[in-house]
Coordinates of C-alpha atoms and ligand atoms in Angstrom, one line a residue:
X1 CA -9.2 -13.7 23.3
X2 CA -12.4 -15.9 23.1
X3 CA -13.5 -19.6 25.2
X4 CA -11.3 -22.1 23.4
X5 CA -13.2 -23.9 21.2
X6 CA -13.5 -27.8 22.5
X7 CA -11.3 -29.7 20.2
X8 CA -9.3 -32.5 21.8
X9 CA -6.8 -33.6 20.0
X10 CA -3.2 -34.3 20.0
X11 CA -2.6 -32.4 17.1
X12 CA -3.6 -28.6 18.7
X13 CA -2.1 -29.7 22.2
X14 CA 1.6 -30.2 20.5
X15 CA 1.0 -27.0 18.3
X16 CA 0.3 -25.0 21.6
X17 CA 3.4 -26.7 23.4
X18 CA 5.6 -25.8 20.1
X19 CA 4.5 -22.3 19.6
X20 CA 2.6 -21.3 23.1
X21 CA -1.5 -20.5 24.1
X22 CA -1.6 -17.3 22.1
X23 CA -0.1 -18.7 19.3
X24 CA -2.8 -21.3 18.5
X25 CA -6.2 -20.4 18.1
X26 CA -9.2 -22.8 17.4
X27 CA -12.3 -20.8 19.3
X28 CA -14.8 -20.5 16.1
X29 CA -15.0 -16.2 17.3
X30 CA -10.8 -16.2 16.8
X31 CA -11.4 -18.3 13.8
X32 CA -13.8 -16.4 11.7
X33 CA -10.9 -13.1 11.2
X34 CA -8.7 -16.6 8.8
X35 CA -12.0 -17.6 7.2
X36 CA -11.2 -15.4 3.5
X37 CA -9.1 -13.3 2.1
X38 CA -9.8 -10.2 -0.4
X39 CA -11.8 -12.5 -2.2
X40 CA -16.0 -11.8 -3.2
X41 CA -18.3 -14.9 -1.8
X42 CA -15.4 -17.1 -0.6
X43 CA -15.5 -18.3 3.3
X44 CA -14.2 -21.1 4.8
X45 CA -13.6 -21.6 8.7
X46 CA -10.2 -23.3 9.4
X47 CA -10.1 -26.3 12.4
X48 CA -7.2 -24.1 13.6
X49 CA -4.8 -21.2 12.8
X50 CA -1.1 -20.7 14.4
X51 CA 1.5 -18.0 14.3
X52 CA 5.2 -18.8 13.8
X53 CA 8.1 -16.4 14.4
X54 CA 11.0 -18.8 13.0
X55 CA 11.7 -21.1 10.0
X56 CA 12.4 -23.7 12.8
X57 CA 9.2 -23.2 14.1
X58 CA 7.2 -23.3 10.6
X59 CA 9.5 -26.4 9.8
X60 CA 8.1 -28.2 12.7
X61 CA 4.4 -26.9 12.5
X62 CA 4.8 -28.4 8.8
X63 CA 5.8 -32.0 10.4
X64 CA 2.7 -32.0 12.8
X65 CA 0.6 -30.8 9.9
X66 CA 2.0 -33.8 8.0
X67 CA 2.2 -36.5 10.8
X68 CA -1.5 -36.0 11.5
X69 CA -2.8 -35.2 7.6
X70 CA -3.7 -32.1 7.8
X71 CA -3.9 -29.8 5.3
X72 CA -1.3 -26.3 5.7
X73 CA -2.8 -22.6 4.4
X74 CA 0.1 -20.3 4.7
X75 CA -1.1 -16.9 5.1
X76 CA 0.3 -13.2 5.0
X77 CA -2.2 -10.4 5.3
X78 CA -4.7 -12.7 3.9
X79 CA -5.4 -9.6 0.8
X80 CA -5.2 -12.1 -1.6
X81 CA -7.8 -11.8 -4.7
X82 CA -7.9 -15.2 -6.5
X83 CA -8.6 -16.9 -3.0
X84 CA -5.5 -18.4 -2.2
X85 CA -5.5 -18.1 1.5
X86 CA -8.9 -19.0 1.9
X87 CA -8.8 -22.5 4.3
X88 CA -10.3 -25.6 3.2
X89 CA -11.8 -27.6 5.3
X90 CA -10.3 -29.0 8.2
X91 CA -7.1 -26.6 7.1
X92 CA -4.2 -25.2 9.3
X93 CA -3.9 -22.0 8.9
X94 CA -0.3 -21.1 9.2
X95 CA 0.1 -17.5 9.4
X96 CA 3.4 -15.6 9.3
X97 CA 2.7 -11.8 10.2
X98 CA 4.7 -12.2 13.4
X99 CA 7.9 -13.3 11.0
X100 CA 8.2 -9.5 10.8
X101 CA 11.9 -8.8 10.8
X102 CA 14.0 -7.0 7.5
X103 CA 17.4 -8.8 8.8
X104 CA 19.4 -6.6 6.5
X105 CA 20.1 -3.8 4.2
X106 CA 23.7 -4.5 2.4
X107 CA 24.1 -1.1 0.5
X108 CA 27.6 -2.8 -0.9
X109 CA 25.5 -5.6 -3.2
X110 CA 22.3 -3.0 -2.7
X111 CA 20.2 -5.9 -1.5
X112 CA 17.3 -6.6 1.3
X113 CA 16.9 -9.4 3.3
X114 CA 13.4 -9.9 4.9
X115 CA 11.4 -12.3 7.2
X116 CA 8.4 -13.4 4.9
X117 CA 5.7 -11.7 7.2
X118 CA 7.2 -8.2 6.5
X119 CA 4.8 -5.3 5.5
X120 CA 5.8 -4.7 1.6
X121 CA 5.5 -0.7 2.6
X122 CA 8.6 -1.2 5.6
X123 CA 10.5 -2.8 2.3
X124 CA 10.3 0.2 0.4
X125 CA 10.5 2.9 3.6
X126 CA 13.8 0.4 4.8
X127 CA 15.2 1.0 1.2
X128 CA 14.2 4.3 0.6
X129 CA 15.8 5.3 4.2
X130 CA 19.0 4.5 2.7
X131 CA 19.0 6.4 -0.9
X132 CA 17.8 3.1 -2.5
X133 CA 14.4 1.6 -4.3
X134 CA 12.4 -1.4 -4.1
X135 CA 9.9 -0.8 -6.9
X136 CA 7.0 -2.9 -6.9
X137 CA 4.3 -1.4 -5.2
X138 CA 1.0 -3.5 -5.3
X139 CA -1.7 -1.2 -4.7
X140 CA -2.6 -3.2 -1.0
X141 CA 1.6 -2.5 0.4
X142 CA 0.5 -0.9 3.2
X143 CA -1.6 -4.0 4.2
X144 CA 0.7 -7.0 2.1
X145 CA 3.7 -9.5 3.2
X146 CA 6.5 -9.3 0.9
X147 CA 6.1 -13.4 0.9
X148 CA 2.5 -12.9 0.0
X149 CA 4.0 -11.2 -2.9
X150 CA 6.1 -13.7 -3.8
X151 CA 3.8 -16.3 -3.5
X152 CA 1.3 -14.2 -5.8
X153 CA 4.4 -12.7 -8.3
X154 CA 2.5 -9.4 -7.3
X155 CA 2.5 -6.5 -9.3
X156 CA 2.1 -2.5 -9.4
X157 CA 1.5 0.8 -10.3
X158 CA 5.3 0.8 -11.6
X159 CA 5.3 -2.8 -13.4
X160 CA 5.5 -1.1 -16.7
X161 CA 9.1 0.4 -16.2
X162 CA 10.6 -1.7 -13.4
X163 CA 8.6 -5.2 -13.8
X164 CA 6.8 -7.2 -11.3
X165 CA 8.0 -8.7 -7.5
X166 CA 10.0 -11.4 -9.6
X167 CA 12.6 -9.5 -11.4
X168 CA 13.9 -8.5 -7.0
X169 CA 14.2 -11.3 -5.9
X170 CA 17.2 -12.9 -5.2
X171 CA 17.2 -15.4 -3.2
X172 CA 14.8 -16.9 -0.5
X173 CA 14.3 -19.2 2.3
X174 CA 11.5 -22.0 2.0
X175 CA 10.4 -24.9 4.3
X176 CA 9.2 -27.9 2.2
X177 CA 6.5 -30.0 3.0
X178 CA 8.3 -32.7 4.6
X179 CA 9.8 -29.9 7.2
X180 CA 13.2 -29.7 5.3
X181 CA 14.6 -25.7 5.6
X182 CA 16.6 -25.0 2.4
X183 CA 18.1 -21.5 0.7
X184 CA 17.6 -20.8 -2.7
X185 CA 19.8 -18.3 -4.7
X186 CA 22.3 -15.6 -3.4
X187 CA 23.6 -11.9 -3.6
X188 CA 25.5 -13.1 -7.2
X189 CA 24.2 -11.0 -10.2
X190 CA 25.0 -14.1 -12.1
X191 CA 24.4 -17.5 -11.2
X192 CA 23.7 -20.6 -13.3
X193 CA 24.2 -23.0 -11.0
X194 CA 21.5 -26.1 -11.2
X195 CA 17.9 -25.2 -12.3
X196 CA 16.3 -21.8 -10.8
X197 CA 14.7 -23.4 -8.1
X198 CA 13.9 -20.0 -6.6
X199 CA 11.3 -19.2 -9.6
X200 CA 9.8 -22.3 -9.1
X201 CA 8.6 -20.9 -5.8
X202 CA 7.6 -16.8 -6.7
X203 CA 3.6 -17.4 -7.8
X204 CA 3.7 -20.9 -6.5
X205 CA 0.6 -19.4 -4.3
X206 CA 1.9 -21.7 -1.4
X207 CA 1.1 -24.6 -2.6
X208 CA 4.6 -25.9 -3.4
X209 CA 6.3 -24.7 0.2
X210 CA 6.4 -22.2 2.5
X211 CA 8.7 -18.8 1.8
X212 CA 10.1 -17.5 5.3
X213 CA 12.7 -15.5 4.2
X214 CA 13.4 -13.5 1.3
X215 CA 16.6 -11.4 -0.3
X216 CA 15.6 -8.6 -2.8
X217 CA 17.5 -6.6 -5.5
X218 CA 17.5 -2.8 -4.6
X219 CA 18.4 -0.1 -7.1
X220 CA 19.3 3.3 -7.0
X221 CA 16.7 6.0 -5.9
X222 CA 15.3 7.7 -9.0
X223 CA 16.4 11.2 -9.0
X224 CA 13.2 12.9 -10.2
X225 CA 9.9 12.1 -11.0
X226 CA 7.6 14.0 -12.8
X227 CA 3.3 12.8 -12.9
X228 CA 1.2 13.6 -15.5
X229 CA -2.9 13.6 -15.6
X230 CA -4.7 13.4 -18.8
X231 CA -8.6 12.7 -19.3
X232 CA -10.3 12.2 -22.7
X233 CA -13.4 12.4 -24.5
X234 CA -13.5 8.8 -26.0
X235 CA -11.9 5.5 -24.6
X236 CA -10.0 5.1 -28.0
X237 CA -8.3 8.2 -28.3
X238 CA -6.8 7.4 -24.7
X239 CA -5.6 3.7 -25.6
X240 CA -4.4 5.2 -28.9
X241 CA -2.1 8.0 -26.2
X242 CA -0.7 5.0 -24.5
X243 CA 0.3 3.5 -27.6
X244 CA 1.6 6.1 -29.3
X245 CA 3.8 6.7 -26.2
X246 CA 5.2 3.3 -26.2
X247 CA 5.7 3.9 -30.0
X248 CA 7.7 7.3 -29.1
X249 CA 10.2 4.8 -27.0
X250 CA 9.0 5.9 -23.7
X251 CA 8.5 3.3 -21.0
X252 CA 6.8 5.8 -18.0
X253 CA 7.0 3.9 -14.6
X254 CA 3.4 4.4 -14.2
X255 CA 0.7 4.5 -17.3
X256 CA -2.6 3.9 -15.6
X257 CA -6.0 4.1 -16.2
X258 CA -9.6 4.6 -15.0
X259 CA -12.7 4.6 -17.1
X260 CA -15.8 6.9 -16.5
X261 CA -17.4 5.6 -13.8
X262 CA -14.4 4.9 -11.6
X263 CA -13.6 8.5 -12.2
X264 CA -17.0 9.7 -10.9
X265 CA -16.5 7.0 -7.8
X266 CA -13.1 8.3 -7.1
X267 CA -13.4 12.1 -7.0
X268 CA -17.2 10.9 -5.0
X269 CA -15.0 9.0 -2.6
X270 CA -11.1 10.9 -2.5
X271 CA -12.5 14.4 -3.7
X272 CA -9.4 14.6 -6.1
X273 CA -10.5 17.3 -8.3
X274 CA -10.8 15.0 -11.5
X275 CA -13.3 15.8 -14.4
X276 CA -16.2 13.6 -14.0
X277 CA -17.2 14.6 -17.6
X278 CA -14.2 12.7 -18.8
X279 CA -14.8 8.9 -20.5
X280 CA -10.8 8.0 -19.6
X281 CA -8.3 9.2 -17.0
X282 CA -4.4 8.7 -18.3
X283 CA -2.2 8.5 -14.7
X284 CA 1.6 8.8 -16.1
X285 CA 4.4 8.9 -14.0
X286 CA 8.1 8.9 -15.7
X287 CA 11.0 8.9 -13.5
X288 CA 15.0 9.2 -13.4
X289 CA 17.9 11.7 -14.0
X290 CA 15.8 15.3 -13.8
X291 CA 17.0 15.8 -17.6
X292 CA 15.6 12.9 -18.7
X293 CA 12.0 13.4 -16.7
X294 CA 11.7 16.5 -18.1
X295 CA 12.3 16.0 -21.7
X296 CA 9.7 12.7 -21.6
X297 CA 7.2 14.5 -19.7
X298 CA 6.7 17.2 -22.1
X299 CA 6.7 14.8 -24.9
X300 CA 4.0 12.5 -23.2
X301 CA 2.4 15.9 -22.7
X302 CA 2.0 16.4 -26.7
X303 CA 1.3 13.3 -27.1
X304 CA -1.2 13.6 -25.0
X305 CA -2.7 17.0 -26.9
X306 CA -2.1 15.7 -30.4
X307 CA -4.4 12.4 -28.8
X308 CA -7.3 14.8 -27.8
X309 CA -6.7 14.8 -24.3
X310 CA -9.6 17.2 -23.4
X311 CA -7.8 18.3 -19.8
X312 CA -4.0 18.0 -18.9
X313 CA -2.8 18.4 -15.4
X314 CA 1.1 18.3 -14.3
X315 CA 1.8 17.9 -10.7
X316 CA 3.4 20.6 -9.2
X317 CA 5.5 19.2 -6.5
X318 CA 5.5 15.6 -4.8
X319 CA 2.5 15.7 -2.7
X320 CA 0.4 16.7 -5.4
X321 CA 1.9 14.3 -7.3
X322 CA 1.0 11.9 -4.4
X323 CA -2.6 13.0 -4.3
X324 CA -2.7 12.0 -8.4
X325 CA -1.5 8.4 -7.3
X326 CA -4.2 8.2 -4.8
X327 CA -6.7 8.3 -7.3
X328 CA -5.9 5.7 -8.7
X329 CA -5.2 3.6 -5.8
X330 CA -8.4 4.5 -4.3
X331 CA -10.3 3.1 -7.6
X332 CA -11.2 0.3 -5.4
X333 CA -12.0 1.1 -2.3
X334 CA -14.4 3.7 -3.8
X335 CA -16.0 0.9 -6.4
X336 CA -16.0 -0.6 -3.0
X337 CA -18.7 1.1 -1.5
X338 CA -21.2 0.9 -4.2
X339 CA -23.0 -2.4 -3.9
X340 CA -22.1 -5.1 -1.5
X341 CA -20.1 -7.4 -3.3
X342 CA -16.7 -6.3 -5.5
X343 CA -15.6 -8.9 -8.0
X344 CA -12.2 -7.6 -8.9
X345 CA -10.5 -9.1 -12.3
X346 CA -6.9 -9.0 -13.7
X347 CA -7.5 -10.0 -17.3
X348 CA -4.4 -9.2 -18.9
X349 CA -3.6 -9.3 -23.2
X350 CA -1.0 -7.6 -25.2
X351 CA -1.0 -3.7 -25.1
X352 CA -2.3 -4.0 -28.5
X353 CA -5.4 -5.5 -28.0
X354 CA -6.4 -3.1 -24.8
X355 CA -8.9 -0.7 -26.4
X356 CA -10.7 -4.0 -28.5
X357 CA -10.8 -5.6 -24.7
X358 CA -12.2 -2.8 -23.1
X359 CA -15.1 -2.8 -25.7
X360 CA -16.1 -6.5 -25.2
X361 CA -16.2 -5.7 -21.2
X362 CA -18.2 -2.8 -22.3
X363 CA -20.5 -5.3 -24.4
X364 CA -20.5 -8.3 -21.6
X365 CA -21.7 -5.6 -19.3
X366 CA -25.0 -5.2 -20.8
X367 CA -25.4 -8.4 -22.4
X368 CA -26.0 -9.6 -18.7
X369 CA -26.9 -6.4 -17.2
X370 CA -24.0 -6.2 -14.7
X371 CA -22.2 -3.1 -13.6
X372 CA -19.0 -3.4 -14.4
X373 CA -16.2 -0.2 -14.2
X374 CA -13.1 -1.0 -15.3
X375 CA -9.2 1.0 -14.4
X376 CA -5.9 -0.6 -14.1
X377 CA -2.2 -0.7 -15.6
X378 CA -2.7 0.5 -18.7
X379 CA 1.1 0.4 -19.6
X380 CA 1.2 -3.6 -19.0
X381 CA -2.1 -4.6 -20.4
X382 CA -3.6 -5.7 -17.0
X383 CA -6.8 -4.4 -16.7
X384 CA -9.4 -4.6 -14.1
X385 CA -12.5 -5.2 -14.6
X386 CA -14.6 -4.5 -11.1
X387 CA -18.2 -6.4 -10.9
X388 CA -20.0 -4.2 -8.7
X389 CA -22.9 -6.7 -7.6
X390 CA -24.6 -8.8 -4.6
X391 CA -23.6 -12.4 -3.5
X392 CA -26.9 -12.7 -1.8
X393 CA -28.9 -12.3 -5.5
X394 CA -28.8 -15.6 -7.0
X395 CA -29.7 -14.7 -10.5
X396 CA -27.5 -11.8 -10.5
X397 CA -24.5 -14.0 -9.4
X398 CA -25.2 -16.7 -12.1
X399 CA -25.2 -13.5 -14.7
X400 CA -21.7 -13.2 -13.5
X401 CA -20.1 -16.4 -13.8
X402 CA -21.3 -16.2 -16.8
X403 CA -19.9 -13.0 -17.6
X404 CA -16.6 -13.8 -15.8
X405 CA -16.1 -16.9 -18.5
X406 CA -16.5 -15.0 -21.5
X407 CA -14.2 -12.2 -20.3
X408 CA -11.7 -15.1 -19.6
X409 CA -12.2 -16.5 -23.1
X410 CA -11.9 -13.2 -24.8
X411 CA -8.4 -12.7 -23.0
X412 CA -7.4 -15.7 -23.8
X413 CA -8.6 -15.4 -27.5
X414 CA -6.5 -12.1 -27.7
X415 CA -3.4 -13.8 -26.6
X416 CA -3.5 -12.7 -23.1
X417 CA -3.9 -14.1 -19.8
X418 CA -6.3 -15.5 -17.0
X419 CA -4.4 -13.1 -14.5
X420 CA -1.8 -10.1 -14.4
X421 CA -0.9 -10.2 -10.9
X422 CA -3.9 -11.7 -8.4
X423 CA -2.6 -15.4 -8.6
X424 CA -5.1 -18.7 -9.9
X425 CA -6.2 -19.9 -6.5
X426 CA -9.2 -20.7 -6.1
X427 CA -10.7 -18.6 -8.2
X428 CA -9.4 -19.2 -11.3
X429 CA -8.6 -22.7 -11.1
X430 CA -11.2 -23.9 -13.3
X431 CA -9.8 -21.4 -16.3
X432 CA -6.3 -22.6 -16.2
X433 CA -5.9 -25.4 -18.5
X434 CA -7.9 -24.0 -21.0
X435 CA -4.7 -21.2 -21.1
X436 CA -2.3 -23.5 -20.4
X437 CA -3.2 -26.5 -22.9
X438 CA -2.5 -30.3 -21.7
X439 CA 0.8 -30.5 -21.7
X440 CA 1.8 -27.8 -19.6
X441 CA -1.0 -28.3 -17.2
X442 CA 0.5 -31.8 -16.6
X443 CA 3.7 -30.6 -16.2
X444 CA 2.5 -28.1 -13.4
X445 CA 0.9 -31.0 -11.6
X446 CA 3.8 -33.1 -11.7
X447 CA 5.5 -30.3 -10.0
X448 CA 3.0 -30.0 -7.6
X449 CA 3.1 -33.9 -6.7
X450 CA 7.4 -34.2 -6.9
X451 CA 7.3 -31.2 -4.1
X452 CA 3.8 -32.2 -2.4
X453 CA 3.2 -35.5 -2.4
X454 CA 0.8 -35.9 0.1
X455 CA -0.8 -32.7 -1.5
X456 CA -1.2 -31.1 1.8
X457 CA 0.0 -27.4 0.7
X458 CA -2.5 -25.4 -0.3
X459 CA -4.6 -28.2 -1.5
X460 CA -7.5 -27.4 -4.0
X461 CA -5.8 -24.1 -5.0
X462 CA -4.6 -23.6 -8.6
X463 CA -5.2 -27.3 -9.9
X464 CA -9.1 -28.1 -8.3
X465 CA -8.8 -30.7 -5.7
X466 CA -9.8 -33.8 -8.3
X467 CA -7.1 -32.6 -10.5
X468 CA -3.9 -31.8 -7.7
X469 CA -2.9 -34.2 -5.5
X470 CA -5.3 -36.1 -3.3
X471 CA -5.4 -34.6 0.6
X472 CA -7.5 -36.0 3.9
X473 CA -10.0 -33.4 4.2
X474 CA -11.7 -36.0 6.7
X475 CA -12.0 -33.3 9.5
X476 CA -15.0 -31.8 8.8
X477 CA -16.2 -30.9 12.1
X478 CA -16.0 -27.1 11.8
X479 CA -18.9 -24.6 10.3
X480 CA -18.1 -25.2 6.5
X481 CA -19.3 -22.5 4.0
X482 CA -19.7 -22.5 0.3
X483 CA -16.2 -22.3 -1.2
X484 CA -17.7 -21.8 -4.8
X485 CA -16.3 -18.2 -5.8
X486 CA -18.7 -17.2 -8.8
X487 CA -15.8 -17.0 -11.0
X488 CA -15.0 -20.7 -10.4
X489 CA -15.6 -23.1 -13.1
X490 CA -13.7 -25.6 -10.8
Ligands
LIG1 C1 -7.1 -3.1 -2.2 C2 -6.2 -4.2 -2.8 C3 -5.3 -3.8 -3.8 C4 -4.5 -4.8 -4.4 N1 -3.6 -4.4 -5.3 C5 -2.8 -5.3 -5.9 C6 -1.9 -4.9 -7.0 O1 -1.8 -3.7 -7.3 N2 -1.1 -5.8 -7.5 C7 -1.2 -7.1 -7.1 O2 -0.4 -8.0 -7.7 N3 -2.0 -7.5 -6.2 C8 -2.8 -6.7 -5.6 N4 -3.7 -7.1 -4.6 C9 -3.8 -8.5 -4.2 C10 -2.9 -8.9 -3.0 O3 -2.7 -7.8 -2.1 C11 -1.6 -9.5 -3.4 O4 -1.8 -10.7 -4.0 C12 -0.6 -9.7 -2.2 O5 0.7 -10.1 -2.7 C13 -1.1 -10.7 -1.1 O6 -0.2 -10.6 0.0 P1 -0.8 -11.1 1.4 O7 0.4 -11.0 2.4 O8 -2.0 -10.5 1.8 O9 -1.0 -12.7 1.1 P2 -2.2 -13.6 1.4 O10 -3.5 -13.1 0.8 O11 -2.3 -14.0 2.8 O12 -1.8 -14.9 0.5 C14 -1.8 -14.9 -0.9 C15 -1.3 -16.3 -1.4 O13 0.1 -16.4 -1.1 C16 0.3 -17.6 -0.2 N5 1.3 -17.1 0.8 C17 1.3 -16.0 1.5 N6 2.4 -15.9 2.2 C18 3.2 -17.0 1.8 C19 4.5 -17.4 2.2 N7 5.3 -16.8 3.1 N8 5.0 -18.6 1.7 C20 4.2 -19.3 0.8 N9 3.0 -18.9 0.4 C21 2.5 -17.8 0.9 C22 -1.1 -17.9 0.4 O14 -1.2 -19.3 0.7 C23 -2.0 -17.5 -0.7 O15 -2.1 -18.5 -1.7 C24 -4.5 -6.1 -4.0 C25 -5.4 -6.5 -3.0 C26 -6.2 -5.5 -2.4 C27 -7.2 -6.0 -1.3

C-alpha cells in the first residue's frame, strides 16, 4: 500500500481505530482507484475511503462521518453510469465489497439473503446451485454489488419477462444517517403493514441510507430456454418484429437489440459470426416448460420471416446460445475501444415510440456530427444510445451536451424517461424536474431532508447540491477535478 498521505485529524485516526490500518486509506496513490465510477469525464478524489465488514461497523463509520460533517459516498463496485459513486469533495468514501457474505438460501420460502457487498453473479450461481433463479442480470454482474443494484433499481437483459432488481427484493437491512440499524420487510408474500419503506430505499442511489443487507425473491429454475438471432435490412422492419411479437402475446425473457454499427464493433471485437451487412440485430431469448419454448420460438421465428428478417439463426445448444448473449453484452466494451471517451445513455419511452426514437438519435447524430451507435433492451423500451467521442476536445464535448439534452427532451416528449436502469446521480440531475414536474420534485426533496437532514448522504447526487439539502463541503484540501459530466445541466 502507498506513504499515508499527511492528514492529521481526529476524524481518520478514530476511523483507523474502528475498522483497522488497512481499512482506511487517505494516501492520494490509494485514493485515485475511489475517484469515479463507470461514468465519462467525471473525477473526484475523496479526503478518504474505508471498508466495513458489518452493519455495526457502517453504523458507526456513519456517526464519525456525522459528528465531524463529513459527507458519506457508499460505494459497491463503483460501475455505476449516472455517477453516483463518484466522491465530492472532502467525501468519505464508504465502500462495502468486503460485506461479501450470501447468509442464506431458504429453499422452503425460495428466498436469498445477502450482505450488500455481494457480487450480483455469486447471487445467481448461489441460486442456480440449488435448482432456483435470481433473474436480473445487469449486463456488469460479474463486476456489480447486489446493493449497488438496489441502490440503482438495476436492470437486464431479462427485464422484459421477469422485471427489474425491484420486483426480488424482499426485505433489506439499512443504516440511516444518524447511525440507527433498522430491517425493512420480511419473507411474507403479503404484507401491508405501515408504508413500504423498503421501496423508498431500491433507486434511492445512496443518498437516503446505507443498504447492508438484502433478502431476495427466488423462483423456480426455467426448464428450457430456447435463443433466437434475427438481423434485418431496415431498422423499421425490426422494431415492427418486436411489436408484432408483443402483439402475438409473447413476453420473450430477452428481446434485445443492436444497430449497424455495434454489429460491425461486436463481431470486430467478440468475432461472433454476425452479418455485418445487417442494419438491426433481433437477440430473443424465451424460456420455461420445454413445450411452451418451443411452440413461441417457432412463432417468433415467423414472425421474424413475415418481418423481413434477412438472416435467422437458432442456437443449437446452451453454449451457443451463450455465445449469442455475449454479443450483446459485449456491445460495450467493443463501442468501448473506438474513441477515448464512451457516453453511455438509458433513454427509455413506451415500446411504441422505439423505431420514432431511434430516428431522432439517428438525426441528433449528424445534426452535431457525433458518432453515436445505439443497442439495448428492445423488449422494455430502454435504449442506449453510446456517444463515442473525446473528453479532451472541447468543441466536441459541448456538441454533446447539447445532443444529450435534446435526446432527453425527445424521451420525455414521447412519454418516456430520463433513465431505464443507470440511476440520476450526477449525471442526470439537472434533467430530473423537468420529468418529474414541481410537485413531485418537492416531494422527493422533502424525502431526502426527513431521512437526511444534514444532507450528508450522497450529497449533490440526484437533486444538484443548491437544490438537496445543504452539506459542509469545507474540506477542500484534496486534488479536486471537474465534476461537470457533459450530460449535466446541473
Ligand atoms: C459494462 C457495464 C454494463 C452495465 N450494464 C447494466 C445493465 O445492464 N443494467 C443496469 O441497470 N446497469 C448496468 N450498468 C450500471 C451499473 O453496473 C449498475 O448501476 C450497478 O447496479 C452498480 O453497482 P455497483 O456495485 O457497481 O454500484 P456503485 O457504482 O458503486 O454505486 C452505484 C450507486 O449506488 C449507491 N450504492 C452502492 N451500494 C450501496 C449500498 N449498499 N447502499 C446504498 N447505496 C449504495 C452508490 O452511492 C451510487 O449512488 C452497467 C455498467 C457497466 C460498466
Amino acid at each position: 500500500m502507498a506513504a499515508r498521505m499527511n492528514v492529521p485529524d481526529s476524524l481518520e485516526r478514530r476511523l483507523r481505530e474502528l475498522l483497522g490500518e488497512a481499512a482506511v486509506l487517505t494516501a492520494r496513490e490509494d485514493l485515485l482507484a475511489y475517484a469515479f465510477d463507470g461514468t465519462a469525464a467525471l473525477r473526484q478524489l475523496p479526503r478518504v475511503a474505508v471498508f466495513a465488514r458489518t452493519s455495526t461497523q457502517v453504523a458507526q463509520v456513519l456517526r464519525l462521518a456525522r459528528e465531524a460533517g463529513v459527507p458519506v459516498v457508499t460505494r459497491g463496485s463503483g460501475t455505476g453510469l449516472s455517477g453516483g459513486s463518484v466522491p465530492v469533495p472532502g467525501a468519505l468514501v464508504l465502500c462495502l465489497v468486503e460485506m461479501d457474505r450470501i447468509l442464506e438460501v431458504d429453499t422452503r420460502n425460495l428466498t436469498l439473503r445477502a450482505e450488500a457487498g455481494v457480487i450480483t453473479q455469486q447471487i445467481y450461481d448461489a441460486a442456480d446451485a440449488v435448482g432456483l433463479f435470481y433473474p436480473p442480470d445487469p449486463g456488469s454482474m460479474k463486476v456489480s454489488t447486489i446493493g449497488g443494484n438496489v441502490a440503482e433499481n438495476s436492470g437486464g437483459l431479462r427485464g422484459l419477462k421477469y422485471g427489474v432488481t425491484r420486483d426480488y427484493v424482499m426485505g433489506m437491512e439499512v443504516v440511516l444517517a444518524d447511525g440507527s440499524i433498522c430491517w425493512l420487510g420480511n419473507k411474507c408474500v403479503k404484507d401491508v403493514a405501515g408504508y413500504s419503506l423498503r421501496d423508498l430505499f431500491i433507486g434511492s442511489e445512496g443518498t437516503l441510507g446505507v443498504i447492508t443487507q438484502v433478502l431476495l425473491k427466488l423462483l423456480p429454475r426455467p426448464a428450457a430456454r430456447a435463443t433466437l438471432l434475427a438481423t434485418f435490412e431496415r431498422m423499421d422492419a425490426a422494431a415492427a418484429t418486436v411489436s408484432a411479437i408483443i402483439a402475438a402475446k409473447i413476453i420473450p425473457c430477452t428481446l434485445e437489440f443492436l444497430d449497424r454499427r455495434t454489429i460491425r464493433c461486436v463481431e470486430d471485437f467478440a468475432h461472433v459470426g454476425l452479418p455485418t451487412d445487417a442494419a438491426a440485430l433481433l437477440l430473443v431469448e424465451t424460456d420455461g416448460h420445454p413445450a411452451a419454448v418451443a411452440d413461441e420460438i417457432a412463432r417468433i421465428e415467423d414472425l421474424c420471416r413475415g418481418h423481413g428478417a434477412t438472416t435467422l439463426k437458432r442456437a443449437a445448444d446452451a453454449a451457443e446460445a451463450a455465445r449469442l448473449a455475449t454479443a450483446r453484452r459485449s456491445a460495450f466494451s467493443a463501442l468501448a475501444r473506438l474513441r477515448p471517451t464512451t457516453i453511455l445513455e438509458d433513454v427509455t419511452v413506451p415500446r411504441s415510440e422505439l423505431a420514432a426514437m431511434i430516428r431522432f438519435v439517428e438525426e441528433i447524430a449528424e445534426k452535431h456530427r457525433l458518432e453515436i451507435a445505439t443497442f439495448g433492451h428492445f423488449g422494455d423500451g430502454n435504449l442506449h444510445p453510446t456517444i463515442l467521442t473525446d473528453e479532451r476536445d472541447a468543441a466536441e464535448m459541448h456538441r454533446v451536451e447539447e445532443a444529450l439534452k435534446e435526446i432527453f427532451a425527445k424521451a420525455l416528449e414521447l412519454g418516456g424517461t430520463i433513465t431505464g436502469e443507470h440511476g440520476v446521480g450526477l449525471a442526470k440531475r439537472g434533467a430530473l424536474r423537468q420529468q418529474m414536474g414541481d410537485a413531485s420534485y418537492t416531494l422527493l426533496r422533502q424525502i431526502k431532508r426527513a431521512l437526511d437532514p444534514q444532507g450528508l448522504l450522497n450529497p449533490g447526487k440526484v437533486f444538484s447540491a443548491a437544490e438537496g439539502t445543504e452539506h459542509p463541503t469545507s474540506n477542500t484540501e484534496h486534488p479536486t477535478s471537474n465534476t461537470e459530466h457533459p450530460a449535466s445541466n446541473g
